[in-house]
Short mmCIF file of C-alpha atoms in Angstrom, two decimals:
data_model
loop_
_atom_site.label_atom_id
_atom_site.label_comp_id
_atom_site.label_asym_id
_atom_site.label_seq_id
_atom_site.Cartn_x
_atom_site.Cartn_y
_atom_site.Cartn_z
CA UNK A 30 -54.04 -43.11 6.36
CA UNK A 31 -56.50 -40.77 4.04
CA UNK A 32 -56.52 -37.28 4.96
CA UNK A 33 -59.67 -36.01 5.57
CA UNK A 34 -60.71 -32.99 2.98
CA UNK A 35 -60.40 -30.12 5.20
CA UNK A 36 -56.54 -31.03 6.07
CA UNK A 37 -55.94 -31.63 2.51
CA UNK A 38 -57.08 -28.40 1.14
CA UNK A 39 -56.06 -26.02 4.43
CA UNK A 40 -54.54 -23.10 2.78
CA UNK A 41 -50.95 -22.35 3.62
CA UNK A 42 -50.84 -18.69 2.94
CA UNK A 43 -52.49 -15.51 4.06
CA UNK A 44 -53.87 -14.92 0.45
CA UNK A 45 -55.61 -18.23 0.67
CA UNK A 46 -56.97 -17.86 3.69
CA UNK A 47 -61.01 -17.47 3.38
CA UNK A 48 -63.20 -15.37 5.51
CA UNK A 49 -62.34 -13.57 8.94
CA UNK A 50 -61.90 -9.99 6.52
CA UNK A 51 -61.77 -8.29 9.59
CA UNK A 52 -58.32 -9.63 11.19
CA UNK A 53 -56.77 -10.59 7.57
CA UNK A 54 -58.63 -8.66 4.86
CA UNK A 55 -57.52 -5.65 3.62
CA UNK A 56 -56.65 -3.06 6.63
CA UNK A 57 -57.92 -5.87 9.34
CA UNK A 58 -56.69 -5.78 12.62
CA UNK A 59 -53.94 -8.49 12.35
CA UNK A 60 -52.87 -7.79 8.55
CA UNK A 61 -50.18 -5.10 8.90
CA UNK A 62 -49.20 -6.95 12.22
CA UNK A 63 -48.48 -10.67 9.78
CA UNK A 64 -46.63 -8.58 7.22
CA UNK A 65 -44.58 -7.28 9.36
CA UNK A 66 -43.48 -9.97 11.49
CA UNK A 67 -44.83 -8.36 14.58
CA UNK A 68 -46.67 -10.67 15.91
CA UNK A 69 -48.17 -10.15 19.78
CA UNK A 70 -49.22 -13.56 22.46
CA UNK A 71 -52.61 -13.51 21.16
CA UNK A 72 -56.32 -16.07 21.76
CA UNK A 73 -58.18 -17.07 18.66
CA UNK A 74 -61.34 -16.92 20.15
CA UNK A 75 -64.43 -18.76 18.27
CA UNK A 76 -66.61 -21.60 16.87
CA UNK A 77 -65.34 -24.29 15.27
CA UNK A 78 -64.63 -24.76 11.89
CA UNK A 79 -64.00 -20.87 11.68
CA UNK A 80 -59.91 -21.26 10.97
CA UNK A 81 -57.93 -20.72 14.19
CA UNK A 82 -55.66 -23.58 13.53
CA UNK A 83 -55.21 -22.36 10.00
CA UNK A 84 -54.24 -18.79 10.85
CA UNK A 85 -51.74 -19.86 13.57
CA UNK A 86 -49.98 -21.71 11.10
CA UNK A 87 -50.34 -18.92 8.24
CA UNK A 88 -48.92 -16.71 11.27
CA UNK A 89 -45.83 -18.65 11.78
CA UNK A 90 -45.03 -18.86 7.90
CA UNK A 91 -45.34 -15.39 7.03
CA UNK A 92 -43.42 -14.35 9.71
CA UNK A 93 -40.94 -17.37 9.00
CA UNK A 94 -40.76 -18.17 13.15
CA UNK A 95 -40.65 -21.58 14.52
CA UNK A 96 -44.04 -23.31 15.11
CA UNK A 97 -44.44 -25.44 17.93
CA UNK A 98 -48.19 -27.09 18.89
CA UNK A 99 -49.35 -28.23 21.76
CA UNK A 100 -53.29 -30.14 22.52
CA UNK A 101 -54.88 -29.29 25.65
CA UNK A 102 -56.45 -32.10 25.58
CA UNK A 103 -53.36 -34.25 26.28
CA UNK A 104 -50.74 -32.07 27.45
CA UNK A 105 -49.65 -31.68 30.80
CA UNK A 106 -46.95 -28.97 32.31
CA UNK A 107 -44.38 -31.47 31.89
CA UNK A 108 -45.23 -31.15 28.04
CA UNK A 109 -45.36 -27.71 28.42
CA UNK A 110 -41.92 -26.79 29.92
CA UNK A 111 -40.25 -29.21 27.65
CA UNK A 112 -41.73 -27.22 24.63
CA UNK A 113 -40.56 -23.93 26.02
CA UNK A 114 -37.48 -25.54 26.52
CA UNK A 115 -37.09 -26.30 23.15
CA UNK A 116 -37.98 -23.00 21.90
CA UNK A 117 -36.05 -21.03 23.68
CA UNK A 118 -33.22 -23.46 21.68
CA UNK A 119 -33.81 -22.41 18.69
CA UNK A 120 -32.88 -19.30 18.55
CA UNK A 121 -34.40 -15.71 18.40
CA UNK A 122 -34.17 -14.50 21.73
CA UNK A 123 -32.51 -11.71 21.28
CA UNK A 124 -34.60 -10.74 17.91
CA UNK A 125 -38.45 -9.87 17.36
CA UNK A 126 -38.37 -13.56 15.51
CA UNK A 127 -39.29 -15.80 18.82
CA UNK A 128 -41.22 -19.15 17.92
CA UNK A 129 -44.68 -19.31 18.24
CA UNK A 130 -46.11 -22.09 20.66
CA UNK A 131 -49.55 -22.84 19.28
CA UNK A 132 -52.03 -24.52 21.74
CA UNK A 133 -55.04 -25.72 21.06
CA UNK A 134 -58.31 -25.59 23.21
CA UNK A 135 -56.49 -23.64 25.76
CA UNK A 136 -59.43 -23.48 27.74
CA UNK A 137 -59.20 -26.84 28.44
CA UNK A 138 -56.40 -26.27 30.11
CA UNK A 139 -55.95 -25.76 34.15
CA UNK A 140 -55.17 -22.87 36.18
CA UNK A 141 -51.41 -24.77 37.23
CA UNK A 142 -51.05 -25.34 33.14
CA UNK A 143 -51.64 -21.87 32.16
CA UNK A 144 -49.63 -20.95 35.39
CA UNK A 145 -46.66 -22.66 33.69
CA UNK A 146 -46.98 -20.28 30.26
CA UNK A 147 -46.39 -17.17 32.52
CA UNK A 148 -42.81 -16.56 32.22
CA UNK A 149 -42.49 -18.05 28.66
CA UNK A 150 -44.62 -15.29 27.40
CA UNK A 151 -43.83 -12.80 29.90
CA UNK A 152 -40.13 -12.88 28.93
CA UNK A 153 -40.53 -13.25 25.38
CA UNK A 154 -39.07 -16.83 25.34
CA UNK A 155 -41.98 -17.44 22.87
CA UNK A 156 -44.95 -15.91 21.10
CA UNK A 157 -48.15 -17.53 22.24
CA UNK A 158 -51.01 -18.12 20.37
CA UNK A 159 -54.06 -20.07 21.92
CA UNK A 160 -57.39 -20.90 20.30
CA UNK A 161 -60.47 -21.18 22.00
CA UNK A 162 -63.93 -21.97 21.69
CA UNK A 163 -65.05 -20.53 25.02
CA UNK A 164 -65.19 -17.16 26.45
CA UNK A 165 -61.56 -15.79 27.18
CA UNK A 166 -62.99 -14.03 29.87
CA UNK A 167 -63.89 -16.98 31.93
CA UNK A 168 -61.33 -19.58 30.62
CA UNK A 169 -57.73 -17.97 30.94
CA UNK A 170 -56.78 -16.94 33.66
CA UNK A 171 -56.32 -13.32 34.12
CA UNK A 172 -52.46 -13.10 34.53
CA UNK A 173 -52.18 -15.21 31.29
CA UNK A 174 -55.04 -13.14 29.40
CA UNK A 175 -53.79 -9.63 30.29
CA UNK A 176 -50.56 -10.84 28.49
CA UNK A 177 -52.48 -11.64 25.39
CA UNK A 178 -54.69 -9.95 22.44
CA UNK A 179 -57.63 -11.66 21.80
CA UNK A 180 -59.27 -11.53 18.58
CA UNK A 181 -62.71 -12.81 17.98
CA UNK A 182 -63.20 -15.19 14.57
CA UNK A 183 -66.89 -15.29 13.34
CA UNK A 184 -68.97 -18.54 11.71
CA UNK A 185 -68.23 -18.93 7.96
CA UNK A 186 -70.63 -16.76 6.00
CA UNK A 187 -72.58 -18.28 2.22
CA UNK A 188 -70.25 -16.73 0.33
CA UNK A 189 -67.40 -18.08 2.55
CA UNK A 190 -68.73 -21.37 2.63
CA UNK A 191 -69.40 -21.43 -1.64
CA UNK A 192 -65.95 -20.37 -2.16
CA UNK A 193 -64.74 -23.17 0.31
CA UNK A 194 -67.12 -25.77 -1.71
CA UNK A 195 -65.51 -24.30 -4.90
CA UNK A 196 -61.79 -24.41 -4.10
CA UNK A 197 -62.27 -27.88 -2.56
CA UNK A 198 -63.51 -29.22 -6.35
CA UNK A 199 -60.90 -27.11 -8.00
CA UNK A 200 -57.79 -28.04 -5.83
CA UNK A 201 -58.41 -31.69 -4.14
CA UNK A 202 -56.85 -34.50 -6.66
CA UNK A 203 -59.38 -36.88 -4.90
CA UNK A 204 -62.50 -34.69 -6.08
CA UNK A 205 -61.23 -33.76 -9.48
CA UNK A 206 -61.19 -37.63 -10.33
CA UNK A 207 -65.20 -37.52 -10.42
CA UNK A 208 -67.17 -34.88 -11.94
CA UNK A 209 -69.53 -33.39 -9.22
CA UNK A 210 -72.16 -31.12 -9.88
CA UNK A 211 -73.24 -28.86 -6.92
CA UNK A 212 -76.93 -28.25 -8.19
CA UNK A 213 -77.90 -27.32 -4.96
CA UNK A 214 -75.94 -26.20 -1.97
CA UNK A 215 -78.87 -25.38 0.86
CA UNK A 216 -78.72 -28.44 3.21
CA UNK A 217 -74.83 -28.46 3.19
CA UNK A 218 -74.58 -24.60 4.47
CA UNK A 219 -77.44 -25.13 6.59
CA UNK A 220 -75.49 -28.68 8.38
CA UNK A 221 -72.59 -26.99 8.45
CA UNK A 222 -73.65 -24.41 10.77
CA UNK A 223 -70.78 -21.79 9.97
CA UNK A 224 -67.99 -24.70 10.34
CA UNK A 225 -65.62 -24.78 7.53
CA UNK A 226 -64.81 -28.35 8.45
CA UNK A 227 -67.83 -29.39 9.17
CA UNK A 228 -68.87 -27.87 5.31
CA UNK A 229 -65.83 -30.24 4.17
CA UNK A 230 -66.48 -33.39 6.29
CA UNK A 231 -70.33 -33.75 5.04
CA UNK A 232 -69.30 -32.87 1.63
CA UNK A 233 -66.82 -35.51 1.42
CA UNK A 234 -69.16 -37.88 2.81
CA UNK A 235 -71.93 -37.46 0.16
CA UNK A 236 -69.22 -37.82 -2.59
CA UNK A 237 -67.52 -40.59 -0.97
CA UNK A 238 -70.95 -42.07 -0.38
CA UNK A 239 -72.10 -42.25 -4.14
CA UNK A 240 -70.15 -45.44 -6.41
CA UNK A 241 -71.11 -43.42 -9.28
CA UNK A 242 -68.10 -41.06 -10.72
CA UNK A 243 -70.72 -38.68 -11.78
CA UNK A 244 -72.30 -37.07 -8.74
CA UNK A 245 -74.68 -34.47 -8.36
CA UNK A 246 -75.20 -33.00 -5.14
CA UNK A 247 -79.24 -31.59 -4.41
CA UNK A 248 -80.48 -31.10 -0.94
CA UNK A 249 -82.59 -34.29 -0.69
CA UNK A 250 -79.26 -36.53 -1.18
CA UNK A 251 -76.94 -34.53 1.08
CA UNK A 252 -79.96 -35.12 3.98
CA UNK A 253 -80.54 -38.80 3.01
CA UNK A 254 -76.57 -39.39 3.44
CA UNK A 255 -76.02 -37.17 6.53
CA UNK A 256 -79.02 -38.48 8.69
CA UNK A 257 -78.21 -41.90 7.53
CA UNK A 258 -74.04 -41.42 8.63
CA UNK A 259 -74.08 -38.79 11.42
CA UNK A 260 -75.70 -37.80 14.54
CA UNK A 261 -77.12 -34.03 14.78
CA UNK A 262 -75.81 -31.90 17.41
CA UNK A 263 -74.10 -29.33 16.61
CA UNK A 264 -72.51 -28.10 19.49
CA UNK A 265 -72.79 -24.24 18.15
CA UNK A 266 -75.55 -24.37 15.93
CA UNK A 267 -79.61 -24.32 16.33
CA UNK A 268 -79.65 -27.72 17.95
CA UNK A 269 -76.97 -26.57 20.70
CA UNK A 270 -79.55 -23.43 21.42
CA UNK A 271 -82.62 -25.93 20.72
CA UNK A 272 -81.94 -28.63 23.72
CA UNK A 273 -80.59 -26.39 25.81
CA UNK A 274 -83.36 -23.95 25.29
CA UNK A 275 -85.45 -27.51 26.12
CA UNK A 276 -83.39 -28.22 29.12
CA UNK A 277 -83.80 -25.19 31.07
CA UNK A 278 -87.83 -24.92 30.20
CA UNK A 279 -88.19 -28.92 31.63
CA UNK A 280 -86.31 -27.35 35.00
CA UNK A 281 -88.55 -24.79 35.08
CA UNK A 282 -91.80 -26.39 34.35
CA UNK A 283 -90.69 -28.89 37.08
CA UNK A 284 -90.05 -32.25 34.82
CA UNK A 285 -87.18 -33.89 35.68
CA UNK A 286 -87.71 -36.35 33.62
CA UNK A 287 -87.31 -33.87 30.67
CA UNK A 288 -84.64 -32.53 31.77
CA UNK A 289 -82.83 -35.32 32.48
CA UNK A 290 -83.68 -36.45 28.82
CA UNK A 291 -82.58 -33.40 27.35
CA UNK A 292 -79.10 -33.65 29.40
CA UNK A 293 -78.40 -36.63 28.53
CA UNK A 294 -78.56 -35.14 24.78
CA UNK A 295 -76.20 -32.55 25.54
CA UNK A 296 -73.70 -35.05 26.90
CA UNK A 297 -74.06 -37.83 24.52
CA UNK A 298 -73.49 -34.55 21.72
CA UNK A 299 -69.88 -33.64 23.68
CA UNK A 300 -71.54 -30.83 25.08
CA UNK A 301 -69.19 -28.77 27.27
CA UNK A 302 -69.49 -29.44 30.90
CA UNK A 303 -68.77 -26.23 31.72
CA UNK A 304 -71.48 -24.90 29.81
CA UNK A 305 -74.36 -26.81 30.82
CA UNK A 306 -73.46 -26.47 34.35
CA UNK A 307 -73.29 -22.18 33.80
CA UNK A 308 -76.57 -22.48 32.38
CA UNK A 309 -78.06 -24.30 35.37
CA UNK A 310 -76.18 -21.42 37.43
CA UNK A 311 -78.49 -19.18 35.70
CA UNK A 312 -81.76 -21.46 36.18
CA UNK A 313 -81.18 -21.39 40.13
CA UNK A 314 -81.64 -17.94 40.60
CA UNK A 315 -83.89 -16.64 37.85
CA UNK A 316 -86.22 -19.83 38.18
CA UNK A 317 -86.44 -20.67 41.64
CA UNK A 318 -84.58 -17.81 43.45
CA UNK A 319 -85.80 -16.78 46.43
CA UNK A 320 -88.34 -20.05 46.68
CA UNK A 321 -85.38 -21.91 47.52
CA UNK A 322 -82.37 -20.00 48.16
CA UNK A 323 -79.95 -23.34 48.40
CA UNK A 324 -80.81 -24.02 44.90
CA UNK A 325 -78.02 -21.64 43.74
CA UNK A 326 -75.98 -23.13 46.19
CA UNK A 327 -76.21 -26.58 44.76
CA UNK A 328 -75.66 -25.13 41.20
CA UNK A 329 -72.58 -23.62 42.30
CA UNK A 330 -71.29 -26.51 44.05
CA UNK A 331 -72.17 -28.27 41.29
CA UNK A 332 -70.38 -26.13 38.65
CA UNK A 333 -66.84 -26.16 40.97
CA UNK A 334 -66.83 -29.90 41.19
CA UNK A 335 -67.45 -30.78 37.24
CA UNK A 336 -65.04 -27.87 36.35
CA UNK A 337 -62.36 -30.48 38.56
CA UNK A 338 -64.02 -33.40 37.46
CA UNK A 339 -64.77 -33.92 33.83
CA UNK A 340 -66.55 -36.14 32.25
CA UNK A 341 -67.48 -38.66 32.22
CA UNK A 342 -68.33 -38.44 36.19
CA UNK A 343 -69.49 -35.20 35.84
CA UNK A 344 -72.33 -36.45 34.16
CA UNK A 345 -73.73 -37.54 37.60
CA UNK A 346 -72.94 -34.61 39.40
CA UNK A 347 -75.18 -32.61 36.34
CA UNK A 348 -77.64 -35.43 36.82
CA UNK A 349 -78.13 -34.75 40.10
CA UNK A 350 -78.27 -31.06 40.37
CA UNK A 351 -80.76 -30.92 37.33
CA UNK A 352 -83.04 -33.48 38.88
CA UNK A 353 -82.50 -31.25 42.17
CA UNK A 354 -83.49 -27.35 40.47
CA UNK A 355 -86.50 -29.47 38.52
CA UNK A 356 -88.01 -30.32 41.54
CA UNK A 357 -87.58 -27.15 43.74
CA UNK A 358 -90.61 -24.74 44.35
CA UNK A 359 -90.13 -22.21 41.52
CA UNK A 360 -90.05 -18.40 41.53
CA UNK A 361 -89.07 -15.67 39.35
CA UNK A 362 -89.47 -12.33 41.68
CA UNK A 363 -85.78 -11.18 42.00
CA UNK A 364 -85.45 -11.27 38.21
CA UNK A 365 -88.60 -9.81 37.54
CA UNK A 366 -87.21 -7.23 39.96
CA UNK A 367 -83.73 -6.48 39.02
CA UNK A 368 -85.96 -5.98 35.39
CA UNK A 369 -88.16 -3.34 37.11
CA UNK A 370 -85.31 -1.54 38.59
CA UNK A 371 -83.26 -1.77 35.42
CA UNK A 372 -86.58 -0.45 33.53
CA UNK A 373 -86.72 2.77 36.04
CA UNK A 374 -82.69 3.34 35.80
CA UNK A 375 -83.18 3.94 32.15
CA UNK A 376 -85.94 5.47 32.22
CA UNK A 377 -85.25 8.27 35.18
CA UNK A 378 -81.65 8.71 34.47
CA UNK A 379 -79.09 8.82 37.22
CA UNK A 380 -81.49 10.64 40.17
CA UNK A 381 -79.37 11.95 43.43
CA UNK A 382 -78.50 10.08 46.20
CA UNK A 383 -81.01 11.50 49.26
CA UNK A 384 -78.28 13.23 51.68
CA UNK A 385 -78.97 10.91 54.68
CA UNK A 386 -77.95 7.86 52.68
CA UNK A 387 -74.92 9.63 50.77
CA UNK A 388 -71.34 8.58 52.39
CA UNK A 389 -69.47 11.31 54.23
CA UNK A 390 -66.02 10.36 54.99
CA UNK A 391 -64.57 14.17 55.14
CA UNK A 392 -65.55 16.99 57.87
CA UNK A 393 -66.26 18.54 54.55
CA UNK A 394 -68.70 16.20 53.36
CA UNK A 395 -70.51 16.01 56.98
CA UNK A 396 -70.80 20.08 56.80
CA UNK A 397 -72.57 19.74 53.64
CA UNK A 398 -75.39 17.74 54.91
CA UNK A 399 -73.82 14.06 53.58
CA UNK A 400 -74.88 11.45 55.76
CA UNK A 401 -77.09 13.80 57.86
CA UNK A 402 -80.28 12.84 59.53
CA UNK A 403 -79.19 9.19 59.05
CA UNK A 404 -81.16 6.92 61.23
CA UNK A 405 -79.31 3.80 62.17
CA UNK A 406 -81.79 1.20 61.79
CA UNK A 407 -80.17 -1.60 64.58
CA UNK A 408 -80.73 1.90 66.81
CA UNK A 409 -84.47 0.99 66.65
CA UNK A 410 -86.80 -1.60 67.79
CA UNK A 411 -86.78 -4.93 65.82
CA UNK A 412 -83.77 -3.63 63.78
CA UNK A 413 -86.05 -1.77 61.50
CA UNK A 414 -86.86 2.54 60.76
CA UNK A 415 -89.58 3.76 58.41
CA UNK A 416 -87.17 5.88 55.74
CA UNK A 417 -87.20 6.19 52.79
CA UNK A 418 -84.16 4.83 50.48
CA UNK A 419 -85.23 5.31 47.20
CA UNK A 420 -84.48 8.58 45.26
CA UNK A 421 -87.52 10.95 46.02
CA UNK A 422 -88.66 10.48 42.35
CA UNK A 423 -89.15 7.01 42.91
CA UNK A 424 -90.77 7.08 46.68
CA UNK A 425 -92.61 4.23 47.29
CA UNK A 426 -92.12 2.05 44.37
CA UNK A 427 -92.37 -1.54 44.75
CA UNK A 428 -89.65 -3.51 42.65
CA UNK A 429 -89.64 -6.53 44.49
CA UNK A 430 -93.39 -8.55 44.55
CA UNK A 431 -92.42 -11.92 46.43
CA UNK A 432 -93.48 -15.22 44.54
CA UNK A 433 -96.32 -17.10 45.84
CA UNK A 434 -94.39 -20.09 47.57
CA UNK A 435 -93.74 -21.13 51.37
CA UNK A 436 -90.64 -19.17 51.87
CA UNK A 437 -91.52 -16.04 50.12
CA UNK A 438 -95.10 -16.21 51.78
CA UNK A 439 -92.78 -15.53 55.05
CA UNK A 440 -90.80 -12.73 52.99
CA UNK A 441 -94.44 -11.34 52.57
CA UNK A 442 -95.70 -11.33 55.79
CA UNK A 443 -92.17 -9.78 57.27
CA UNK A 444 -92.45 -7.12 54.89
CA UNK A 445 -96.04 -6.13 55.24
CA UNK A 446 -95.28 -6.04 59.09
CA UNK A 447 -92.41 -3.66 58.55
CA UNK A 448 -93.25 -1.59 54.86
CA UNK A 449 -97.05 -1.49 55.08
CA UNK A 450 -97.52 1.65 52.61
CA UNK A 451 -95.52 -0.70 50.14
CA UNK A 452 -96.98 -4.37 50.65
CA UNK A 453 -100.09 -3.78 52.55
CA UNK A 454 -101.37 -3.74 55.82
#
């Protein structure tokens, strides 16, 4: 079976290796670490196409270690144990020269999976490197990730992806059999979105595309082939931020139909279901909020059971919740006032805690006025004391204005019977 270009070309030493100058340049953070054959668990954390796979392998060469790989995708913890079984086989124990056990989208892995890495990497049995695409912080678990350095890989720059162009023509026996002219290189680093692969994959498409043995590559033919061959959605690039900038507006201006459109881009695109289901997280409580405060109770529900489902259920589960937030009463007043309140932090600095409100837990504190003249509002009719909690620089200030809809009409009317200098009388 052909190769694809990107496997064919992947460079197999550290002096190959293009872009990241940060971790592998000269003086980068995990230079002096390779050389040396110190080598910490670590996550590869970003986009695709930006050469995690490539670097774990460069890793385990330079320091000469065993290299095993495992797929989240289709590995469960009985592949996992029988790896680490295997490792801790084949030697280096006792030495800084452990394998490495390379796994791939290990945020596709469950809490019980990671669970089962603990004591490999806790005991040294073997060096773990995972690569991710999502945020560390919210896909490895924290046991797992405080045992880990993570290092953060960036999108392919021009330069980065001209080299890669270049050393593709130079080095690929397949390419040097035609003679290719790159006259014009725009629409394949714009596709490519930062991907290296993705660079290689549409490349070798055009060429392969074209009978003729003399090719020359200009904008207008790499579009005609790619929109002809492929389907646009990049999961990372401007159409990921484009549909699901269009998804959350359709929930907020109310259009379900939209937004069901616009998810049903995102999942035909392999859009993470993890992600679309964060965003609509989001969309409960800055875009309907208080208006309907089950809202971001449905989102959350609806976020715990796709995270244990998967697709392709968990497309109904998204359908339904979107369909759900589009067509909730819509309002916007607890972010516009967390924004206020932000706004008057930074502008007012940190202002002192009035000395009723302050907490005194020591006879010390009470004797210096902390917690003094306290009035205990369930002490008082309806539950409720005039006082002032606000910092006396900022007495009176209204940072909450409730939305005009049903429930927050109610909110309105309890405060004006209760803060009357505040939201009228």
């Amino acid at each position: 079976m052909n190769e694809p270009l990107a496997e064919r070309i992947r460079p197999k030493t550290l002096e190959d290796y293009i872009s990241q100058r940060h971790l592998v340049g000269d003086g980068g953070s995990l230079t002096h670490q390779i050389k040396k054959g110190i080598i910490p668990s670590l996550i590869l954390w970003g986009p695709p196409g930006t050469g995690k796979t490539t670097l774990a392998h460069i890793i385990a060469h330079e320091s000469e270690r065993p290299f095993y790989t495992l797929s989240a995708i289709n590995s469960g913890v009985k592949d996992i144990r029988e790896v680490i079984d295997k490792a801790k086989q084949s030697g280096g124990l006792f030495t800084s020269k452990n394998p490495i056990l390379f796994i791939d989208e290990i945020h596709r892995f469950s809490k019980s999976q990671q669970d089962s890495l603990l004591a490999a990497v806790e005991k040294g049995w073997v060096t773990l490197i995972g690569a991710t695409t999502e945020n560390p912080s919210f896909e490895v678990i924290p046991a797992l990730l405080s045992r880990c350095q993570v290092y953060v890989l960036n999108p392919f720059g021009k330069e980065d992806l001209e080299i890669l162009l270049k050393r593709a023509m130079q080095e690929d026996a397949q390419l040097r059999s035609k003679k290719i002219t790159l006259k014009e290189t725009e629409a394949l680093l714009r596709l490519s979105g930062g991907d290296g692969r993705k660079l290689l994959n549409i490349f070798e498409l055009v060429v392969n595309s074209e009978d003729a043995n003399a090719i020359t590559v200009t904008d207008a033919l790499v579009m005609g082939k790619v929109q002809k061959n492929t389907v646009l959605y990049d999961k990372t690039g401007e159409q990921h931020y484009d549909i699901i900038s269009a998804f959350i507006k359709s929930i907020r201006g109310s259009d379900p139909n939209g937004a069901v459109y616009w998810l049903a881009r995102m999942i035909e695109g392999g859009e993470d279901v993890k992600f679309i289901a964060r965003r609509m997280l989001i969309s409960a409580s800055e875009d309907i909020g208080l208006a309907n405060p089950t809202a971001l109770v449905i989102a959350n529900a609806s976020f715990q059971a796709v995270t244990t489902i998967g697709y392709p259920e968990a497309r109904i589960i998204l359908s339904q919740c979107a369909i759900y937030l589009a067509t909730s009463p819509k309002s916007n007043a607890s972010y516009v006032a967390i924004k206020k309140a932000q706004q008057a932090v930074r502008e007012t600095g940190d202002l002192s805690v009035p000395l009723p409100l302050r907490n005194a837990p020591t006879k010390l504190m009470k004797d210096l006025g902390y917690g003094e003249a306290y009035q205990y509002a369930h002490d008082y009719q309806n539950n409720f004391v005039d006082v002032e909690f606000l910092p006396e620089e900022l007495s009176g200030t209204p940072f909450y204005a409730p939305g005009k809809n049903q429930r927050e009409n109610a909110i309105k009317e309890f405060l004006k019977n209760r803060w009357k200098d505040k939201y009228g009388s």
